[in-house]
Amino acid sequence: MPKTLPELLAAAKRSVDARLPQLLAEGAGEADPLDALPAAAREALVSEGKRVRPALVFLSGALFSAPEARLLDPACAIEMVHAASLILDDLPSMDDATTRRGRPALHVTHGEAVAILAAVTLLSRAFGVLADAALRAGAERISGESALDAVSRLAEACGLAGLASGQALDLKTPPDAATFDRLETIHARKTGALFVASAELGAILGGARQRELAAVRSYAKNVGLAFQIVDDLLPPAVEKTGKQARRVEAPTFVRHVGEDGARRLVHELTQHAVEALGPFGGKGEHLAELALLLRDRTS
Ligand code: GRG
């Protein structure tokens, strides 16, 4: 019997949760009792998260019948980048959060220096893992050029067109002066870029053609934007969301258009995401369902 979306999501999470610590350990040097870094990086990586982005890699790859074995390590690479971004996001110089995923933030347990180094560790390991996976995929049905393209997409998503730039703009934008376009840019880079890279990786490793890739990208961009707005709408209670209130002075759509306006925007973006899946017909059903699930989430 075909699996339901909740079953697929649970299976993806199980595989990723089991594989993440293995991949980190494989990249480790000889253990040193003075070195707190391996434990810190592991702590941030394996702490309880939803694993939404890895699921996107799997579901996007499934559109093109990519074997799950080819998608697992790329999905873990994406989660490593995500974990690195959460560590940095929580630093006192950024969102200044003391808890994450219901536990003390990494800089609280290990100090700022180790937290920054753990983020660098996870980010660099992500590229090692993805490059190895792309090399293996390049030896299969996927062209070497496509395999390299996958690595390049993730790199671009991290830098000046993605997470780093989005975060820098987020920190510098006066919340009350944020225009709609500015907010869209911030969210598309800070959050959307990793959703887009996740979907792109799955599609590329499934052998998608350019037109199919563009459709997948449009889906993920809309879902990513909606995801950030929902995140900003969620109640900040630590017990519920596992994180502290976001920096009070953050520029958000909720602040710009109010709660109802933000909810309407989430619905519109989700609708665009589902429409982008049109070319895939019934094969896009799980991704469409995921967009609705993320739209309606309460944590
Ligand atoms: C690591 C390349 C790199 C750059 C860092 C700090 C920074 C630049 C970017 C911050 C990006 C960021 C944290 C955006 C917020 C995205 C967001 C809504 C996070 C919460 O994601 P969930 O709900 O969390 O998927 P879990 O805990 O479930 O994984």
Short mmCIF file of C-alpha atoms and ligand atoms in Angstrom, two decimals:
data_model
loop_
_atom_site.label_atom_id
_atom_site.label_comp_id
_atom_site.label_asym_id
_atom_site.label_seq_id
_atom_site.Cartn_x
_atom_site.Cartn_y
_atom_site.Cartn_z
CA MET A 1 0.00 0.00 0.00
CA PRO A 2 1.34 3.50 -0.79
CA LYS A 3 2.46 5.39 2.28
CA THR A 4 0.53 8.40 3.60
CA LEU A 5 2.31 11.73 4.06
CA PRO A 6 2.51 11.39 7.88
CA GLU A 7 4.05 7.93 7.40
CA LEU A 8 6.56 9.30 4.88
CA LEU A 9 7.47 12.19 7.17
CA ALA A 10 7.93 9.88 10.16
CA ALA A 11 10.10 7.51 8.10
CA ALA A 12 12.22 10.40 6.75
CA LYS A 13 12.73 11.74 10.27
CA ARG A 14 13.73 8.30 11.57
CA SER A 15 16.30 7.78 8.80
CA VAL A 16 17.75 11.27 9.20
CA ASP A 17 17.89 11.06 13.00
CA ALA A 18 19.80 7.79 12.75
CA ARG A 19 22.18 8.97 10.02
CA LEU A 20 23.09 12.47 11.32
CA PRO A 21 25.34 11.36 14.22
CA GLN A 22 27.03 8.75 12.02
CA LEU A 23 27.90 11.32 9.38
CA LEU A 24 29.23 13.75 11.95
CA ALA A 25 31.34 11.04 13.60
CA GLU A 26 32.76 9.95 10.23
CA GLY A 27 34.13 13.47 9.75
CA ALA A 28 35.76 13.61 13.20
CA GLY A 29 39.45 13.59 14.04
CA GLU A 30 40.98 11.71 16.96
CA ALA A 31 39.10 12.41 20.20
CA ASP A 32 40.80 14.78 22.65
CA PRO A 33 39.51 15.11 26.24
CA LEU A 34 40.16 18.87 26.10
CA ASP A 35 38.08 19.34 22.98
CA ALA A 36 34.43 20.15 23.70
CA LEU A 37 33.68 20.78 20.04
CA PRO A 38 32.61 17.30 18.86
CA ALA A 39 30.09 16.97 21.70
CA ALA A 40 28.80 20.50 21.16
CA ALA A 41 28.32 20.01 17.42
CA ARG A 42 26.59 16.69 18.06
CA GLU A 43 24.34 18.20 20.73
CA ALA A 44 23.10 20.90 18.36
CA LEU A 45 22.69 18.45 15.47
CA VAL A 46 20.77 15.67 17.18
CA SER A 47 18.52 17.81 19.37
CA GLU A 48 14.85 17.30 18.67
CA GLY A 49 13.77 19.17 15.53
CA LYS A 50 10.97 18.61 13.05
CA ARG A 51 13.33 17.72 10.14
CA VAL A 52 11.09 19.55 7.68
CA ARG A 53 13.88 20.43 5.24
CA PRO A 54 15.19 16.86 4.93
CA ALA A 55 11.60 15.74 4.29
CA LEU A 56 11.48 18.25 1.45
CA VAL A 57 14.59 16.68 -0.08
CA PHE A 58 12.91 13.25 0.03
CA LEU A 59 9.53 14.39 -1.30
CA SER A 60 11.08 16.47 -4.05
CA GLY A 61 13.34 13.58 -5.07
CA ALA A 62 10.31 11.27 -5.06
CA LEU A 63 8.73 13.40 -7.80
CA PHE A 64 11.48 12.06 -10.05
CA SER A 65 11.63 8.59 -8.50
CA ALA A 66 15.08 9.21 -7.00
CA PRO A 67 16.06 6.27 -4.77
CA GLU A 68 15.90 7.14 -1.07
CA ALA A 69 19.44 5.91 -0.53
CA ARG A 70 20.65 8.66 -2.87
CA LEU A 71 18.71 11.32 -0.97
CA LEU A 72 19.52 10.46 2.64
CA ASP A 73 22.97 12.05 2.95
CA PRO A 74 22.01 15.20 1.00
CA ALA A 75 18.98 15.50 3.31
CA CYS A 76 21.34 15.25 6.30
CA ALA A 77 23.63 17.89 4.77
CA ILE A 78 20.69 20.27 4.63
CA GLU A 79 19.85 19.56 8.28
CA MET A 80 23.49 20.27 9.22
CA VAL A 81 23.29 23.70 7.59
CA HIS A 82 20.00 24.32 9.37
CA ALA A 83 21.47 23.31 12.74
CA ALA A 84 24.46 25.62 12.12
CA SER A 85 22.12 28.49 11.33
CA LEU A 86 20.13 27.94 14.54
CA ILE A 87 23.31 28.04 16.65
CA LEU A 88 24.37 31.33 15.08
CA ASP A 89 20.85 32.77 15.18
CA ASP A 90 20.72 32.30 18.97
CA LEU A 91 24.02 34.09 19.71
CA PRO A 92 23.90 37.23 21.87
CA SER A 93 25.00 39.31 18.88
CA MET A 94 22.07 37.99 16.84
CA ASP A 95 18.65 36.99 18.21
CA ASP A 96 20.07 36.60 21.70
CA ALA A 97 18.05 33.53 22.65
CA THR A 98 18.93 31.44 25.67
CA THR A 99 16.87 28.38 24.74
CA ARG A 100 16.41 26.36 21.57
CA ARG A 101 14.31 23.28 20.96
CA GLY A 102 13.34 23.26 24.62
CA ARG A 103 16.94 23.19 25.86
CA PRO A 104 19.55 25.81 26.70
CA ALA A 105 21.03 27.35 23.53
CA LEU A 106 24.47 26.02 22.61
CA HIS A 107 26.31 29.20 23.59
CA VAL A 108 24.70 28.91 27.03
CA THR A 109 25.95 25.36 27.63
CA HIS A 110 29.32 25.64 25.85
CA GLY A 111 30.13 29.36 25.61
CA GLU A 112 30.13 31.57 22.53
CA ALA A 113 33.47 30.49 21.10
CA VAL A 114 32.61 26.79 21.05
CA ALA A 115 29.11 27.56 19.73
CA ILE A 116 30.55 29.51 16.78
CA LEU A 117 33.05 26.74 16.09
CA ALA A 118 30.28 24.12 16.27
CA ALA A 119 28.35 26.07 13.63
CA VAL A 120 31.44 26.21 11.41
CA THR A 121 31.95 22.48 11.99
CA LEU A 122 28.40 21.60 10.97
CA LEU A 123 28.47 23.91 7.97
CA SER A 124 31.72 22.52 6.63
CA ARG A 125 30.71 18.92 7.34
CA ALA A 126 27.49 19.57 5.40
CA PHE A 127 29.51 20.32 2.28
CA GLY A 128 31.77 17.31 2.79
CA VAL A 129 28.74 15.05 3.13
CA LEU A 130 26.98 16.56 0.13
CA ALA A 131 30.09 16.41 -2.05
CA ASP A 132 30.58 12.71 -1.21
CA ALA A 133 26.92 11.99 -1.93
CA ALA A 134 27.06 13.95 -5.18
CA LEU A 135 30.17 12.04 -6.22
CA ARG A 136 28.36 8.75 -5.64
CA ALA A 137 25.27 10.01 -7.50
CA GLY A 138 27.59 11.11 -10.32
CA ALA A 139 28.71 7.51 -10.64
CA GLU A 140 25.06 6.47 -11.12
CA ARG A 141 22.44 7.89 -13.47
CA ILE A 142 23.09 11.54 -12.53
CA SER A 143 25.61 13.50 -14.63
CA GLY A 144 28.73 14.82 -12.94
CA GLU A 145 27.60 18.29 -13.90
CA SER A 146 24.28 17.87 -12.07
CA ALA A 147 26.05 16.45 -9.04
CA LEU A 148 28.28 19.53 -8.88
CA ASP A 149 25.26 21.74 -9.44
CA ALA A 150 23.71 20.31 -6.26
CA VAL A 151 26.75 21.39 -4.22
CA SER A 152 26.77 24.79 -5.85
CA ARG A 153 23.06 25.36 -5.09
CA LEU A 154 23.58 24.73 -1.39
CA ALA A 155 26.62 27.01 -1.31
CA GLU A 156 24.65 29.83 -2.91
CA ALA A 157 21.79 29.31 -0.47
CA CYS A 158 24.17 29.88 2.46
CA GLY A 159 25.78 33.12 1.41
CA LEU A 160 25.02 36.51 -0.07
CA ALA A 161 21.92 35.28 -1.88
CA GLY A 162 20.68 33.29 1.09
CA LEU A 163 20.93 32.71 4.82
CA ALA A 164 23.86 34.94 5.73
CA SER A 165 22.51 37.90 3.79
CA GLY A 166 18.96 37.37 5.03
CA GLN A 167 20.17 37.34 8.61
CA ALA A 168 22.32 40.44 8.12
CA LEU A 169 19.37 42.31 6.61
CA ASP A 170 17.07 41.06 9.37
CA LEU A 171 19.41 42.43 12.02
CA LYS A 172 19.86 45.80 10.29
CA THR A 173 16.30 46.54 9.21
CA PRO A 174 14.39 48.86 11.55
CA PRO A 175 11.19 46.86 12.16
CA ASP A 176 8.84 49.79 11.70
CA ALA A 177 10.49 50.93 8.49
CA ALA A 178 10.38 47.49 6.86
CA THR A 179 8.52 47.58 3.56
CA PHE A 180 6.67 44.59 2.15
CA ASP A 181 9.44 44.04 -0.44
CA ARG A 182 12.17 44.29 2.16
CA LEU A 183 10.42 41.72 4.38
CA GLU A 184 9.99 39.41 1.41
CA THR A 185 13.70 39.67 0.62
CA ILE A 186 14.72 39.00 4.21
CA HIS A 187 12.45 35.97 4.60
CA ALA A 188 13.22 34.58 1.14
CA ARG A 189 16.93 34.63 1.97
CA LYS A 190 16.95 33.81 5.65
CA THR A 191 14.41 30.98 5.51
CA GLY A 192 13.25 30.45 1.92
CA ALA A 193 16.71 29.82 0.48
CA LEU A 194 17.25 26.62 2.48
CA PHE A 195 13.78 25.36 1.55
CA VAL A 196 14.60 26.06 -2.09
CA ALA A 197 17.99 24.34 -1.83
CA SER A 198 16.33 21.31 -0.17
CA ALA A 199 13.80 20.92 -2.97
CA GLU A 200 16.46 21.59 -5.62
CA LEU A 201 18.77 18.93 -4.22
CA GLY A 202 16.03 16.30 -4.31
CA ALA A 203 15.05 17.29 -7.84
CA ILE A 204 18.61 17.48 -9.18
CA LEU A 205 19.50 14.11 -7.68
CA GLY A 206 16.36 12.72 -9.29
CA GLY A 207 17.47 13.96 -12.70
CA ALA A 208 14.94 16.82 -13.06
CA ARG A 209 15.04 18.93 -16.22
CA GLN A 210 15.36 22.73 -16.08
CA ARG A 211 11.63 23.39 -16.42
CA GLU A 212 10.81 20.88 -13.68
CA LEU A 213 13.49 22.41 -11.49
CA ALA A 214 11.94 25.85 -11.90
CA ALA A 215 8.53 24.50 -10.79
CA VAL A 216 10.05 22.82 -7.74
CA ARG A 217 11.92 26.03 -6.88
CA SER A 218 8.75 28.12 -7.09
CA TYR A 219 6.94 25.65 -4.81
CA ALA A 220 9.71 25.72 -2.21
CA LYS A 221 10.14 29.49 -2.26
CA ASN A 222 6.46 29.99 -1.46
CA VAL A 223 6.43 27.28 1.20
CA GLY A 224 9.58 28.75 2.79
CA LEU A 225 8.11 32.24 2.99
CA ALA A 226 4.87 30.88 4.44
CA PHE A 227 6.86 28.80 6.94
CA GLN A 228 8.65 31.89 8.31
CA ILE A 229 5.42 33.84 8.64
CA VAL A 230 3.77 30.97 10.50
CA ASP A 231 6.87 30.81 12.72
CA ASP A 232 6.37 34.48 13.55
CA LEU A 233 2.67 33.89 14.23
CA LEU A 234 3.24 31.02 16.65
CA PRO A 235 2.99 31.80 20.35
CA PRO A 236 6.48 32.30 21.77
CA ALA A 237 5.95 30.23 24.92
CA VAL A 238 9.11 28.21 25.52
CA GLU A 239 7.16 25.13 26.65
CA LYS A 240 5.18 25.12 23.42
CA THR A 241 7.67 26.01 20.73
CA GLY A 242 10.94 25.11 22.36
CA LYS A 243 12.35 28.56 21.79
CA GLN A 244 12.19 31.95 23.39
CA ALA A 245 10.35 34.95 22.03
CA ARG A 246 12.04 36.12 18.86
CA ARG A 247 14.04 39.34 19.22
CA VAL A 248 11.34 41.87 20.09
CA GLU A 249 12.57 44.27 17.48
CA ALA A 250 12.51 41.82 14.59
CA PRO A 251 11.05 42.90 11.26
CA THR A 252 8.14 40.53 10.52
CA PHE A 253 5.06 40.41 8.32
CA VAL A 254 2.98 40.01 11.46
CA ARG A 255 4.18 43.41 12.59
CA HIS A 256 3.76 44.89 9.10
CA VAL A 257 0.27 43.66 8.16
CA GLY A 258 -1.10 42.38 11.47
CA GLU A 259 -2.01 38.82 12.45
CA ASP A 260 -4.99 38.48 10.13
CA GLY A 261 -3.07 39.96 7.22
CA ALA A 262 -0.17 37.61 7.92
CA ARG A 263 -2.54 34.62 7.99
CA ARG A 264 -4.04 35.68 4.67
CA LEU A 265 -0.54 35.95 3.24
CA VAL A 266 0.29 32.44 4.45
CA HIS A 267 -2.82 31.12 2.66
CA GLU A 268 -1.93 32.96 -0.56
CA LEU A 269 1.67 31.73 -0.54
CA THR A 270 0.52 28.16 0.13
CA GLN A 271 -1.93 28.43 -2.77
CA HIS A 272 0.91 29.61 -5.07
CA ALA A 273 3.05 26.72 -3.85
CA VAL A 274 0.36 24.16 -4.67
CA GLU A 275 -0.24 25.76 -8.07
CA ALA A 276 3.46 25.52 -8.88
CA LEU A 277 3.11 21.73 -8.64
CA GLY A 278 0.64 21.69 -11.56
CA PRO A 279 3.13 20.20 -14.08
CA PHE A 280 3.60 17.14 -11.87
CA GLY A 281 -0.08 16.11 -11.73
CA GLY A 282 -0.85 13.42 -9.15
CA LYS A 283 2.86 12.95 -8.41
CA GLY A 284 2.87 16.33 -6.64
CA GLU A 285 0.18 15.30 -4.16
CA HIS A 286 2.47 14.70 -1.19
CA LEU A 287 4.25 18.01 -1.65
CA ALA A 288 0.89 19.78 -1.89
CA GLU A 289 -0.23 18.07 1.29
CA LEU A 290 3.02 19.09 3.00
CA ALA A 291 2.39 22.74 2.11
CA LEU A 292 -1.03 22.55 3.78
CA LEU A 293 0.35 20.74 6.80
CA LEU A 294 3.00 23.43 7.32
CA ARG A 295 0.43 26.18 6.78
CA ASP A 296 -1.78 24.76 9.52
CA ARG A 297 0.94 23.74 11.98
CA THR A 298 0.71 24.83 15.59
CA SER A 299 4.34 24.22 16.62
C1 GRG B 1 24.70 28.81 8.64
C2 GRG B 1 25.02 29.57 6.28
C3 GRG B 1 24.64 29.88 7.65
C4 GRG B 1 24.25 31.16 7.93
C5 GRG B 1 23.80 31.61 9.23
C6 GRG B 1 22.16 32.98 11.52
C7 GRG B 1 21.89 32.86 10.08
C8 GRG B 1 23.02 32.91 9.12
C9 GRG B 1 20.66 32.69 9.59
C10 GRG B 1 19.47 32.50 10.41
C11 GRG B 1 18.49 31.67 9.66
C12 GRG B 1 17.33 31.28 10.50
C13 GRG B 1 17.57 30.67 11.83
C14 GRG B 1 16.08 31.47 10.05
C15 GRG B 1 14.88 31.08 10.79
C16 GRG B 1 14.29 29.89 10.12
C17 GRG B 1 13.30 29.18 11.00
C18 GRG B 1 11.86 29.49 10.86
C19 GRG B 1 13.76 28.27 11.89
C20 GRG B 1 12.95 27.32 12.65
O1 GRG B 1 12.92 26.14 11.86
P1 GRG B 1 12.13 24.85 12.32
O2 GRG B 1 10.78 25.25 12.81
O3 GRG B 1 13.02 24.38 13.55
O4 GRG B 1 12.18 23.88 11.21
P2 GRG B 1 13.29 22.89 14.06
O5 GRG B 1 13.78 23.11 15.46
O6 GRG B 1 12.02 22.11 14.00
O7 GRG B 1 14.34 22.33 13.19
#
